[in-house]
Short mmCIF file of C-alpha atoms in Angstrom, two decimals:
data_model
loop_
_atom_site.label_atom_id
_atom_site.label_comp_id
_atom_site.label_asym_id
_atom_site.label_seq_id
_atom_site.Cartn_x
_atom_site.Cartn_y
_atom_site.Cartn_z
CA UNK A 1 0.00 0.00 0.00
CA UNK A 2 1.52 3.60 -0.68
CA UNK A 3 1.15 6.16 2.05
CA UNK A 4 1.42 9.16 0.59
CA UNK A 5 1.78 12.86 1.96
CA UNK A 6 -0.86 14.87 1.40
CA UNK A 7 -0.53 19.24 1.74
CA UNK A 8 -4.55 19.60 1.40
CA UNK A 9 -6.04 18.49 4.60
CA UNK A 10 -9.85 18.23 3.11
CA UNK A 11 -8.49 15.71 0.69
CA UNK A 12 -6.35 13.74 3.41
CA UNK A 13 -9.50 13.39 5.67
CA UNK A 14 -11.43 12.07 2.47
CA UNK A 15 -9.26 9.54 1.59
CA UNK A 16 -8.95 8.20 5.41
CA UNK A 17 -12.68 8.39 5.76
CA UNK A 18 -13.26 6.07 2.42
CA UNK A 19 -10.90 3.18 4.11
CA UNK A 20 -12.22 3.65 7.79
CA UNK A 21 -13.31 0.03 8.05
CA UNK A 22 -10.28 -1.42 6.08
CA UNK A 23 -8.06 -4.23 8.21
CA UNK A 24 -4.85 -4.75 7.13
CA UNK A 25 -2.10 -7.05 8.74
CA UNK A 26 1.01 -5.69 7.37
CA UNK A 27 0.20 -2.55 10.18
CA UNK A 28 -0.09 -4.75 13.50
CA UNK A 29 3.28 -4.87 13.62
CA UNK A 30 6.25 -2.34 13.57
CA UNK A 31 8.89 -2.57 10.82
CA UNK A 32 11.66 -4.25 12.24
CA UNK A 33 14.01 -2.78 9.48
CA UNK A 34 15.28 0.27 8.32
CA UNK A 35 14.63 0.76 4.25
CA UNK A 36 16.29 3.09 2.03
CA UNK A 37 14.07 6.04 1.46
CA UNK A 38 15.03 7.02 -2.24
CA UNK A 39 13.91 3.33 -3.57
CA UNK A 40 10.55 3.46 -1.13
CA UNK A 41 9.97 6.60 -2.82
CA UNK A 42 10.08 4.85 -6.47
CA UNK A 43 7.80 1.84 -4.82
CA UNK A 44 5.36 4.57 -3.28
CA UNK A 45 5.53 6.08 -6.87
CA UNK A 46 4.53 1.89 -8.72
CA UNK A 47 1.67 2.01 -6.01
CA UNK A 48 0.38 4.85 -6.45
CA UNK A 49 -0.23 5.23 -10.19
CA UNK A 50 -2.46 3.19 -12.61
CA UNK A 51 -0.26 3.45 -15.79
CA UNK A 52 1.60 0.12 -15.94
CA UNK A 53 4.55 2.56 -17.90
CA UNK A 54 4.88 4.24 -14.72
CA UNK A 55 4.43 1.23 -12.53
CA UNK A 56 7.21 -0.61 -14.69
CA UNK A 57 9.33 2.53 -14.87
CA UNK A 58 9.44 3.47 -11.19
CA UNK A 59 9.65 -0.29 -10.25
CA UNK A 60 12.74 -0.71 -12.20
CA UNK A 61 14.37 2.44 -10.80
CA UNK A 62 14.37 0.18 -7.30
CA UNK A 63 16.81 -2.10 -9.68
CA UNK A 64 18.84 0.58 -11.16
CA UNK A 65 19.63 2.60 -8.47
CA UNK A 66 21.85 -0.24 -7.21
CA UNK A 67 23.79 -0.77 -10.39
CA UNK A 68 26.92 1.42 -9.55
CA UNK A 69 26.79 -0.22 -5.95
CA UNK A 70 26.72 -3.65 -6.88
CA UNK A 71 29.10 -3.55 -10.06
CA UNK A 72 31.54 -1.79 -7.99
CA UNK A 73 31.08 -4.39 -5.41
CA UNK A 74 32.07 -7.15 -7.94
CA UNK A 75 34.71 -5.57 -10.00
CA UNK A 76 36.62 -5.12 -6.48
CA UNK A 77 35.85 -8.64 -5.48
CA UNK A 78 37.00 -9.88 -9.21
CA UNK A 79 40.29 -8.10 -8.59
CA UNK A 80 41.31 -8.88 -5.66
CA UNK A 81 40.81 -12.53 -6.40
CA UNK A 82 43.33 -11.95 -9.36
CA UNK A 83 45.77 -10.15 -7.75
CA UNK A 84 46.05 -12.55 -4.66
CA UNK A 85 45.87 -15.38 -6.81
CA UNK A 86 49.25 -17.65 -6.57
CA UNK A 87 49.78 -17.92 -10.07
CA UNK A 88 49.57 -13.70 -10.04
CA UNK A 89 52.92 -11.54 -10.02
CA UNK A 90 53.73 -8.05 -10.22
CA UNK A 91 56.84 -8.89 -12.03
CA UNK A 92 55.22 -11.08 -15.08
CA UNK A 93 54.56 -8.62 -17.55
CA UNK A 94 52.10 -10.92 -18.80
CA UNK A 95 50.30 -11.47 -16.05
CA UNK A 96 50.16 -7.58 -15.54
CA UNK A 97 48.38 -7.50 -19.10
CA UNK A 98 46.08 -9.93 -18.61
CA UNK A 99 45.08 -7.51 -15.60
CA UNK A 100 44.58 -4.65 -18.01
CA UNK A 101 42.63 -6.72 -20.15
CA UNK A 102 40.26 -8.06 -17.65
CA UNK A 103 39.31 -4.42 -16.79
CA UNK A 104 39.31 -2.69 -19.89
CA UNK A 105 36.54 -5.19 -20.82
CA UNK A 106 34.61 -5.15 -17.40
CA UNK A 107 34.13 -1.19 -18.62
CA UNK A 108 33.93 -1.78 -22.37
CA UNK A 109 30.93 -1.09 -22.24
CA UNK A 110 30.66 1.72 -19.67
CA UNK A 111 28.07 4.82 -20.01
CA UNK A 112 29.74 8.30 -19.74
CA UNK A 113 28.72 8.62 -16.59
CA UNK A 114 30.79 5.55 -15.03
CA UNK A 115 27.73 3.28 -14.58
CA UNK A 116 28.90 -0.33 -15.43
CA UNK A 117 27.40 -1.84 -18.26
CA UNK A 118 23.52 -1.72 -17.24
CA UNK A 119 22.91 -5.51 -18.38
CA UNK A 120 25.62 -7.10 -16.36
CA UNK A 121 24.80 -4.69 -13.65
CA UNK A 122 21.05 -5.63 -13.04
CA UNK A 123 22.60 -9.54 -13.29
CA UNK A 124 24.44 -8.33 -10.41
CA UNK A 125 21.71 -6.63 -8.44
CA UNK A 126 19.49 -9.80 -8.77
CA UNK A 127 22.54 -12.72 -8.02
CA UNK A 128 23.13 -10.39 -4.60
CA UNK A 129 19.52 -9.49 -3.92
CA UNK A 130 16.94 -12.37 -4.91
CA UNK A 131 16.18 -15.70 -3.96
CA UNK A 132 14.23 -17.55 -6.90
CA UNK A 133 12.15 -19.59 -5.50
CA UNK A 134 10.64 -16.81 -2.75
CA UNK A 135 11.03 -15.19 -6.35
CA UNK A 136 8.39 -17.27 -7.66
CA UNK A 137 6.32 -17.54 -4.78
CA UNK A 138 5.78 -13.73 -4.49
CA UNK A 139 5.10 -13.93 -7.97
CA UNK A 140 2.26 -16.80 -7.69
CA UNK A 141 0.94 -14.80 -4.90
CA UNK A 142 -0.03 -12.02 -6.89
CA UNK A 143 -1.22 -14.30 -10.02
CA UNK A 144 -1.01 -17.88 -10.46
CA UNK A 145 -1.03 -17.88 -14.33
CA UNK A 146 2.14 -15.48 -14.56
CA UNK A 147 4.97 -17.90 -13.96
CA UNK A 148 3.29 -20.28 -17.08
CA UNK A 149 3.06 -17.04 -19.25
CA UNK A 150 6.94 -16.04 -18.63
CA UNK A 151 7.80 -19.38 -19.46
CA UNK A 152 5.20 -19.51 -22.67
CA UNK A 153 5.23 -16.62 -23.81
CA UNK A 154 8.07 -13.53 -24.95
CA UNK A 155 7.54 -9.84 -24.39
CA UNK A 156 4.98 -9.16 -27.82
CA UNK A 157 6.38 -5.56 -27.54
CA UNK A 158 10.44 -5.84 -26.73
CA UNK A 159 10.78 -9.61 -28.32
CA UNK A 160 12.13 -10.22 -24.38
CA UNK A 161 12.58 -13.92 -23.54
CA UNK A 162 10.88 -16.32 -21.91
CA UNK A 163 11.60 -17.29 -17.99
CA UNK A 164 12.07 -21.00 -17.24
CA UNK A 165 12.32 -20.88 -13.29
CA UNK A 166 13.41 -24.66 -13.60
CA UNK A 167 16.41 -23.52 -15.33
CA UNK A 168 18.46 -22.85 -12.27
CA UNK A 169 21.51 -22.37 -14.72
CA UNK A 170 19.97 -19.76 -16.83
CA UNK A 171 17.60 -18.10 -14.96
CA UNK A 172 19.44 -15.16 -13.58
CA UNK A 173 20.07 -14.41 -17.50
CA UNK A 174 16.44 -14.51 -18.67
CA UNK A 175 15.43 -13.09 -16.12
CA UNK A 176 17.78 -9.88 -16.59
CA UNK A 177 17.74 -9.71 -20.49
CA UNK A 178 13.72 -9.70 -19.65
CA UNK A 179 13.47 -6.72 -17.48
CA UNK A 180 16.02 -4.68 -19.64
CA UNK A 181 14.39 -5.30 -22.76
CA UNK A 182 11.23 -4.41 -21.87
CA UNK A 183 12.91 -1.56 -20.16
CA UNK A 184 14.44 -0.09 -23.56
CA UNK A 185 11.07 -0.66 -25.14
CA UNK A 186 9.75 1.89 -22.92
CA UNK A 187 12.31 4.64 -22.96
CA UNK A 188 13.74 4.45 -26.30
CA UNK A 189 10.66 5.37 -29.10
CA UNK A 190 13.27 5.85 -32.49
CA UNK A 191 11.40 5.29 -35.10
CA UNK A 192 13.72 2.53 -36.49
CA UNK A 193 13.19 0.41 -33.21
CA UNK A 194 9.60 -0.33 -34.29
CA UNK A 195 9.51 -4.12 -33.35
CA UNK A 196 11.18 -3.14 -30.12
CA UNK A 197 9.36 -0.10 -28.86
CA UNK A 198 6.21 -0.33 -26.86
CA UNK A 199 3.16 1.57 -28.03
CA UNK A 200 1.00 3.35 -25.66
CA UNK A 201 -2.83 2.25 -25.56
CA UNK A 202 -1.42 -0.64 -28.30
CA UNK A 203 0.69 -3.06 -25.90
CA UNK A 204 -0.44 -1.40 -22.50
CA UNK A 205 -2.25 -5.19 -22.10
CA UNK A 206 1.08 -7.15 -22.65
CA UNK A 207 3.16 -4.49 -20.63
CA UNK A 208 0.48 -4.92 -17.37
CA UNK A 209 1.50 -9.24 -17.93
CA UNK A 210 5.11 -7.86 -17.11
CA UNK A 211 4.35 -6.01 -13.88
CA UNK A 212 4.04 -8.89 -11.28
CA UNK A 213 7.52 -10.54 -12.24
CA UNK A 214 9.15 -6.45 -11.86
CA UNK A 215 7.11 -5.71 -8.76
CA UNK A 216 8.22 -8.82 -7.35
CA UNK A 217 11.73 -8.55 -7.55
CA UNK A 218 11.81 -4.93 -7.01
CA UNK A 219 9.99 -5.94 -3.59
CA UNK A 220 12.69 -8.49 -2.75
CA UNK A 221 16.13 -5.94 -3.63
CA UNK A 222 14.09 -3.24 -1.44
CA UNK A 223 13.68 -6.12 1.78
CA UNK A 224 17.15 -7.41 1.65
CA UNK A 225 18.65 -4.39 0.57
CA UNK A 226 17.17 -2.96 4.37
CA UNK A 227 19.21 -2.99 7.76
CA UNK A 228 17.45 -4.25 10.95
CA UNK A 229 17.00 -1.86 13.44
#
């Protein structure tokens, strides 16, 4: 549910008054974590609108916002496994290429602003942040035909793949190149992108298929992304 702020009191007191009677048990308890504010924002933002290109677009902004974290996270971790590595020394010039190598092409692909490739990023963001099979069952929770359509059926719009969540090999893949298709098929409208571009009022149907599997993760990066009090 998205609590919002309201600055017109008359219009708070309406919308309190038209859920009076409603019982909810996500508010018997107190959170028992602390959650980043600027991706609770983006989630309030999902809730809060009716246009799935704004529910998709601020639910994937939970995603991207830890792209520079995570990446950074990884390259580190990739180097200093290299570089402390027995067969590693200082001294073989080789070796000291091979170094260069490794992270010229772990930023090959770099945007101007430093961001790590965005595809390998959002791999990143899901390996560190989501468990598949609570994955699936958040996803089943909120419709039990979705994980059968992901596995049937591509993206009409953004020709994205299809999601086997018995493919424990290959679904971190799928599920990235997924998302991020669909993703570019939102933002980017050239005109010679036509198969790949999503058409307002046109594919709004197919695009609303694609918001339980976004919502879902973006749910799980913002939980385990948290700090317990």
């Amino acid at each position: 549910m998205a609590i919002l702020e309201y600055k017109d009191n008359n219009n708070m007191f309406a919308r309190s008054l038209s859920r009076r009677n409603r019982s909810d048990r996500s508010f018997q308890t107190a959170p028992l974590r602390i959650y980043n504010e600027d991706v609770v924002d983006y989630y309030k933002m999902a809730l809060s609108s009716k246009d799935p290109y704004i529910k998709y677009i601020s639910f994937y902004h939970i995603l991207e916002y830890y792209y520079d974290e995570v990446f950074k996270t990884k390259l580190i971790a990739d180097l200093k496994n290299k570089i402390t590595h027995p067969s590693f020394s200082y001294k073989d010039n080789d070796k000291l290429y091979d170094l260069a190598s490794f992270i010229k092409n772990r930023w090959k692909a770099n945007s101007e602003d430093g961001q790590g490739n965005e595809l390998e990023s959002l791999k990143y963001v899901l390996e560190e942040y989501i468990d598949i099979t609570e994955l699936q069952t958040r996803i089943e929770a909120y419709d039990n035909s979705s994980i059968s359509y992901y596995a049937n059926n591509k993206v009409p719009f953004s020709n994205a793949p299809v999601i086997h969540f018995s493919d424990a090999t290959g679904i971190i893949t799928s599920l990235s190149k997924r998302i991020y298709f669909t993703r570019n098929a939102l933002v980017h409208s050239k005109s010679s992108r036509d198969n790949k571009r999503y058409k307002p009022y046109k594919n709004e149907v197919e695009l609303n298929k694609e918001i339980p599997l976004i919502q879902a993760i973006a749910e799980l990066v913002i939980i385990n992304s948290s700090s317990n009090l």
